[in-house]
N, CA, C and O atoms as a GROMACS GRO file, in nm:
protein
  268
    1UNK      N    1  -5.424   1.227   3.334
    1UNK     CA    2  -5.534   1.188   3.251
    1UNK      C    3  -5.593   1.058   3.308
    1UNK      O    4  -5.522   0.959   3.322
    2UNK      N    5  -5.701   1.059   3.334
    2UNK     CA    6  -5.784   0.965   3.345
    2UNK      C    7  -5.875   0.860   3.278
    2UNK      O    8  -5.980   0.906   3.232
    3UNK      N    9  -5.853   0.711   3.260
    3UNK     CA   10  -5.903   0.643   3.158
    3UNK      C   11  -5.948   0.533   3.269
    3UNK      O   12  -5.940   0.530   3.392
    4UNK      N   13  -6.002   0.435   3.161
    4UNK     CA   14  -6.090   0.336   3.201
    4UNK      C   15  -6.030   0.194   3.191
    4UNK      O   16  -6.059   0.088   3.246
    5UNK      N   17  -5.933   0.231   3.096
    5UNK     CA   18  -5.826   0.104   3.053
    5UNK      C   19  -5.867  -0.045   3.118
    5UNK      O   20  -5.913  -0.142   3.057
    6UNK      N   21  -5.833  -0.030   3.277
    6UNK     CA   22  -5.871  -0.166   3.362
    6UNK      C   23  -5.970  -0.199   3.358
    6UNK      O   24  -6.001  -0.318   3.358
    7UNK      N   25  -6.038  -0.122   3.356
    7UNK     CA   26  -6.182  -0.128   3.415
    7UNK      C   27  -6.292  -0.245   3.225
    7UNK      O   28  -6.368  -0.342   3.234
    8UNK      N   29  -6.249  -0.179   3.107
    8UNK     CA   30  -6.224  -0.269   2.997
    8UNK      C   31  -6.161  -0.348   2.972
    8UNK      O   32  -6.203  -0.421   2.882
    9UNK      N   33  -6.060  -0.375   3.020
    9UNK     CA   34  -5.973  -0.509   3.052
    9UNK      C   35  -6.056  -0.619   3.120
    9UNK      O   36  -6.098  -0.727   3.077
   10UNK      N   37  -6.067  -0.563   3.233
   10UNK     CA   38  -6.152  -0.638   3.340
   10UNK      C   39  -6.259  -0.701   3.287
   10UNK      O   40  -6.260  -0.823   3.309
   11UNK      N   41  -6.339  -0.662   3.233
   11UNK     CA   42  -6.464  -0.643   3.168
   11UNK      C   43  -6.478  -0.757   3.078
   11UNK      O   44  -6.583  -0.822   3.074
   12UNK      N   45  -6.356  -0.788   2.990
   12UNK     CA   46  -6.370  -0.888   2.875
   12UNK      C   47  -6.252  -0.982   2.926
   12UNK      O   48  -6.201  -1.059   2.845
   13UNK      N   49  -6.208  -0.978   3.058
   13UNK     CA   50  -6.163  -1.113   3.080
   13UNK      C   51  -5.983  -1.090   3.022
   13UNK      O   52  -5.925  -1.198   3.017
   14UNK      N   53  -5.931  -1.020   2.997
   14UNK     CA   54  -5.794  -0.972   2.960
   14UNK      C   55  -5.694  -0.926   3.020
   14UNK      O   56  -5.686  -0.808   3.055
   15UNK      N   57  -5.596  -1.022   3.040
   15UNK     CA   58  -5.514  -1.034   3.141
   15UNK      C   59  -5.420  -0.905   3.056
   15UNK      O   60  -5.414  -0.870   2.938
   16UNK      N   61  -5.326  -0.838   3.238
   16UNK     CA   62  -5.256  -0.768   3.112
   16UNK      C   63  -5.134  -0.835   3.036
   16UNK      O   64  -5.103  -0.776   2.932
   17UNK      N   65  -5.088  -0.905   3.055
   17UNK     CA   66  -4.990  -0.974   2.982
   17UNK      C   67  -5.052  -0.964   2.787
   17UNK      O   68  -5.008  -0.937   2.675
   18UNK      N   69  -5.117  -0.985   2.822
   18UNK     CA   70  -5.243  -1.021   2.698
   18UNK      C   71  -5.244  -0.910   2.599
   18UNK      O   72  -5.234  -0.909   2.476
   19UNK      N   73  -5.260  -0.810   2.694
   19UNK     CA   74  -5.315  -0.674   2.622
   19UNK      C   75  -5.213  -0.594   2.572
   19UNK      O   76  -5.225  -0.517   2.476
   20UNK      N   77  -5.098  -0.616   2.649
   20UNK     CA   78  -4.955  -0.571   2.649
   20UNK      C   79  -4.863  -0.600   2.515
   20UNK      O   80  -4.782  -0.538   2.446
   21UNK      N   81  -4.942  -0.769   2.518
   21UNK     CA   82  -4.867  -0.839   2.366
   21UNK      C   83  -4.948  -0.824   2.238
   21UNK      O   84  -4.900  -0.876   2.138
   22UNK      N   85  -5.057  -0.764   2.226
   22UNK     CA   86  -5.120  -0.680   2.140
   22UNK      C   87  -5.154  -0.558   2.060
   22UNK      O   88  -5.196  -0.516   1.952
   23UNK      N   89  -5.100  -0.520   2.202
   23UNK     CA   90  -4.996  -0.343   2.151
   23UNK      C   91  -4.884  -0.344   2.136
   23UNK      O   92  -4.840  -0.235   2.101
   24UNK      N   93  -4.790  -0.447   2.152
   24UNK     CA   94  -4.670  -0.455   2.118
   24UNK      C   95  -4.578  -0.310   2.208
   24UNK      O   96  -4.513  -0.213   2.168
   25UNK      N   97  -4.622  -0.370   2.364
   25UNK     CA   98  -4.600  -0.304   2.469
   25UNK      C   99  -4.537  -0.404   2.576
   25UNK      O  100  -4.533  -0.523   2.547
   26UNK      N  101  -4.485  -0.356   2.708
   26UNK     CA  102  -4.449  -0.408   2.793
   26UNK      C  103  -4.563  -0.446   2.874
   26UNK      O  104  -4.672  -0.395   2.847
   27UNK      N  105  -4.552  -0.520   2.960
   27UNK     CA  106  -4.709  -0.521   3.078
   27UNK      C  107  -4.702  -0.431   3.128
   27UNK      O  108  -4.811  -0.374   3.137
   28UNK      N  109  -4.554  -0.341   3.206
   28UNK     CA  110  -4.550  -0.233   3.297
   28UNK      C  111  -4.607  -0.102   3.249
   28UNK      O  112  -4.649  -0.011   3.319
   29UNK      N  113  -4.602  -0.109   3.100
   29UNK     CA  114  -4.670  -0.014   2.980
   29UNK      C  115  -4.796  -0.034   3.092
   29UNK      O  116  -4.797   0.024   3.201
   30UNK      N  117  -4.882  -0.110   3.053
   30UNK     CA  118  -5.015  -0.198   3.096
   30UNK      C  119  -5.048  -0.081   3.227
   30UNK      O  120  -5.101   0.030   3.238
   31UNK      N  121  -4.980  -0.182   3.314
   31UNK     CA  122  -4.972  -0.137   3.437
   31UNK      C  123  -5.033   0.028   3.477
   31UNK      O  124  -5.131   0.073   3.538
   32UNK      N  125  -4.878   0.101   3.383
   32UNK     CA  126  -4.888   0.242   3.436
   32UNK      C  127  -4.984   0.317   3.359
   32UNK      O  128  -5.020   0.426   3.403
   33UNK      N  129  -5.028   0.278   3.255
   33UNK     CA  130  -5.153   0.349   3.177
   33UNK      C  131  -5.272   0.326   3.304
   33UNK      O  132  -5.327   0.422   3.358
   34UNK      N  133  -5.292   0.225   3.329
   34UNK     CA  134  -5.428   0.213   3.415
   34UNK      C  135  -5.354   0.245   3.567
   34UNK      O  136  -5.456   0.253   3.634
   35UNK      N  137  -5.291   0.258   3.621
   35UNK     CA  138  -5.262   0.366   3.722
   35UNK      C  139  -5.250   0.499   3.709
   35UNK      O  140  -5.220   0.569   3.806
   36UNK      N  141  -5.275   0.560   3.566
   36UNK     CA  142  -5.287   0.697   3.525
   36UNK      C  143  -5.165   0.739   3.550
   36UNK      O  144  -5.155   0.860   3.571
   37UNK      N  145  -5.018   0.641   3.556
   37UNK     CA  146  -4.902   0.703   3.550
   37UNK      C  147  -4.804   0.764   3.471
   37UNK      O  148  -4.705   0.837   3.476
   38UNK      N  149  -4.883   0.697   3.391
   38UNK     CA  150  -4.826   0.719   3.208
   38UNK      C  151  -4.979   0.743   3.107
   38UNK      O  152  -5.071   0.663   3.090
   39UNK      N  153  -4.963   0.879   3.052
   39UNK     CA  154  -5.015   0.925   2.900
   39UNK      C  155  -4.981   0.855   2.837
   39UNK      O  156  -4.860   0.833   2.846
   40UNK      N  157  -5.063   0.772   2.727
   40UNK     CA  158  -5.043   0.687   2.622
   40UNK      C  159  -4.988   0.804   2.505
   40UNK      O  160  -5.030   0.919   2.518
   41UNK      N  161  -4.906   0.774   2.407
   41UNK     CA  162  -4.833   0.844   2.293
   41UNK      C  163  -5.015   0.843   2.202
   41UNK      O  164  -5.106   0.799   2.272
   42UNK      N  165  -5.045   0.879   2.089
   42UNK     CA  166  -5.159   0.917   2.018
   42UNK      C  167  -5.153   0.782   1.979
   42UNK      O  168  -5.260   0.723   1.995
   43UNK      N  169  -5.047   0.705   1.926
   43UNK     CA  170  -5.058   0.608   1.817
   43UNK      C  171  -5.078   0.465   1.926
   43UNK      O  172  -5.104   0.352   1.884
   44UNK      N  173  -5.058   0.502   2.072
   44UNK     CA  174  -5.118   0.402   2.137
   44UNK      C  175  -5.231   0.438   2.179
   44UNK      O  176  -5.281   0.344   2.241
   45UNK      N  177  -5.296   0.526   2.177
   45UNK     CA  178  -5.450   0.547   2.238
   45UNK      C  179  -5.472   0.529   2.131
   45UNK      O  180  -5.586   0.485   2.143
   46UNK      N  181  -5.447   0.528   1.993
   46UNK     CA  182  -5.564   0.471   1.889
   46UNK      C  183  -5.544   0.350   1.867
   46UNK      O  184  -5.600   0.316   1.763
   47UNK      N  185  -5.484   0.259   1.921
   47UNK     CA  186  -5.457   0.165   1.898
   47UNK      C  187  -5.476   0.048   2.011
   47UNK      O  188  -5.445  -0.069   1.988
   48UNK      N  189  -5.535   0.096   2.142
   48UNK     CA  190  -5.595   0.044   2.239
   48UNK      C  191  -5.754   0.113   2.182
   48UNK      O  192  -5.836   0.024   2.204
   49UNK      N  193  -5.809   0.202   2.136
   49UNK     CA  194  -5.957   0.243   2.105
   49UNK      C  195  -5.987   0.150   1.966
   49UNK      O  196  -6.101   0.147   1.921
   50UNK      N  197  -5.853   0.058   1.884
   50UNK     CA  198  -5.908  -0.027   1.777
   50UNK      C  199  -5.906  -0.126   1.834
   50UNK      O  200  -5.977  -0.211   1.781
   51UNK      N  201  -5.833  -0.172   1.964
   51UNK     CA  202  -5.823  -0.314   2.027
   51UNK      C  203  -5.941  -0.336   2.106
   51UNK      O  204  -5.972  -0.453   2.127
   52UNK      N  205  -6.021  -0.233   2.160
   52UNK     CA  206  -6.135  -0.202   2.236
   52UNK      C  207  -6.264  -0.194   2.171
   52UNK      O  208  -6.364  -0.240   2.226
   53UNK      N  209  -6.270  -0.122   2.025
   53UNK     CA  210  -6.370  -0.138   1.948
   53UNK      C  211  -6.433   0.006   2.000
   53UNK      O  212  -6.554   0.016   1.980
   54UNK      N  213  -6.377   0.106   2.056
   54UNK     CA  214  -6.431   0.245   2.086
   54UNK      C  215  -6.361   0.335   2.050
   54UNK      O  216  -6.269   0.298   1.976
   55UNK      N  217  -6.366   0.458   2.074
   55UNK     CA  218  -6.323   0.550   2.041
   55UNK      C  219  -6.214   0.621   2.160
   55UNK      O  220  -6.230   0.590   2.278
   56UNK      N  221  -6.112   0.708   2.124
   56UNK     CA  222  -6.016   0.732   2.256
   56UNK      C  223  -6.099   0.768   2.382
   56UNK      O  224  -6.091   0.727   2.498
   57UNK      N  225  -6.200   0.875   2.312
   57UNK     CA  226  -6.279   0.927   2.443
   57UNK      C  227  -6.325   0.844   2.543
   57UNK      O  228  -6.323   0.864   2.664
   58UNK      N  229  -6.377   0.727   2.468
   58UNK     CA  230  -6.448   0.632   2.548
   58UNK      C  231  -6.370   0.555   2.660
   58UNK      O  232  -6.428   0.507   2.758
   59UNK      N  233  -6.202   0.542   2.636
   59UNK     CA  234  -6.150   0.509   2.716
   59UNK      C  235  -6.069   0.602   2.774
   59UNK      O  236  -6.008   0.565   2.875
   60UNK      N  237  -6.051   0.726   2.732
   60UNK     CA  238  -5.966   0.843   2.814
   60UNK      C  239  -6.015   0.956   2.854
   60UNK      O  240  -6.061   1.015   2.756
   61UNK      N  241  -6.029   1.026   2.968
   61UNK     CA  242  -6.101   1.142   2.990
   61UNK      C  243  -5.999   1.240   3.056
   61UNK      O  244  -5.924   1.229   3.153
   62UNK      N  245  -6.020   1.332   2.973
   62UNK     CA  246  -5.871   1.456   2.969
   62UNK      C  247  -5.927   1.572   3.119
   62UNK      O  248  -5.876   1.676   3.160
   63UNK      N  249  -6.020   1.513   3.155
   63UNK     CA  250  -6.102   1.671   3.237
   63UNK      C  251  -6.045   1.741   3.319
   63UNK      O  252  -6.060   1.863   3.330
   64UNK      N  253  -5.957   1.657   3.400
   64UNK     CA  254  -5.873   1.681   3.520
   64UNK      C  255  -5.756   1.785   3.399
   64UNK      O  256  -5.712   1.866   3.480
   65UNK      N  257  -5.713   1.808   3.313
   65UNK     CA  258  -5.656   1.892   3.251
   65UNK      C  259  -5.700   1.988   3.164
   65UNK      O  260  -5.620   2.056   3.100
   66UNK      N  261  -5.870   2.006   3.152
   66UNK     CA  262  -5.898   2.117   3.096
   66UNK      C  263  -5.970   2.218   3.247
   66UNK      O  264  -6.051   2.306   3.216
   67UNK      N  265  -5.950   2.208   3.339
   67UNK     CA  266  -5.975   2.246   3.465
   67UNK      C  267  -5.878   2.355   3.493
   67UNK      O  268  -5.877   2.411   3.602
   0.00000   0.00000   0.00000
């Protein structure tokens, strides 16, 4: 799955240490979401789309798995 994660991080200046201690995650959490190494669980993609102020879609794009 493909998301944007860094790329919104980046964007507003948010280190991942930062973002990590807001989800009440590890940084390596951090890390492997925006290396597309790790699928976020539901209750962390809604919960990075309330920390973001968007919606999951906006930061995750499933396409490469409806293919």
């Amino acid at each position: 799955m493909q998301n944007r994660l860094e790329i919104l991080r980046k964007e507003r200046g948010i280190r991942q240490e930062d973002l990590a201690q807001a989800l009440g995650v590890s940084r390596q959490t951090v890390i492997s979401l925006e290396k597309g190494k790790y699928n976020p669980s539901l209750t962390l993609a809604f919960k990075l789309a309330r920390y973001f102020g968007l919606a999951i879609e906006d930061i995750f794009d499933d396409a490469d798995e409806r293919s």
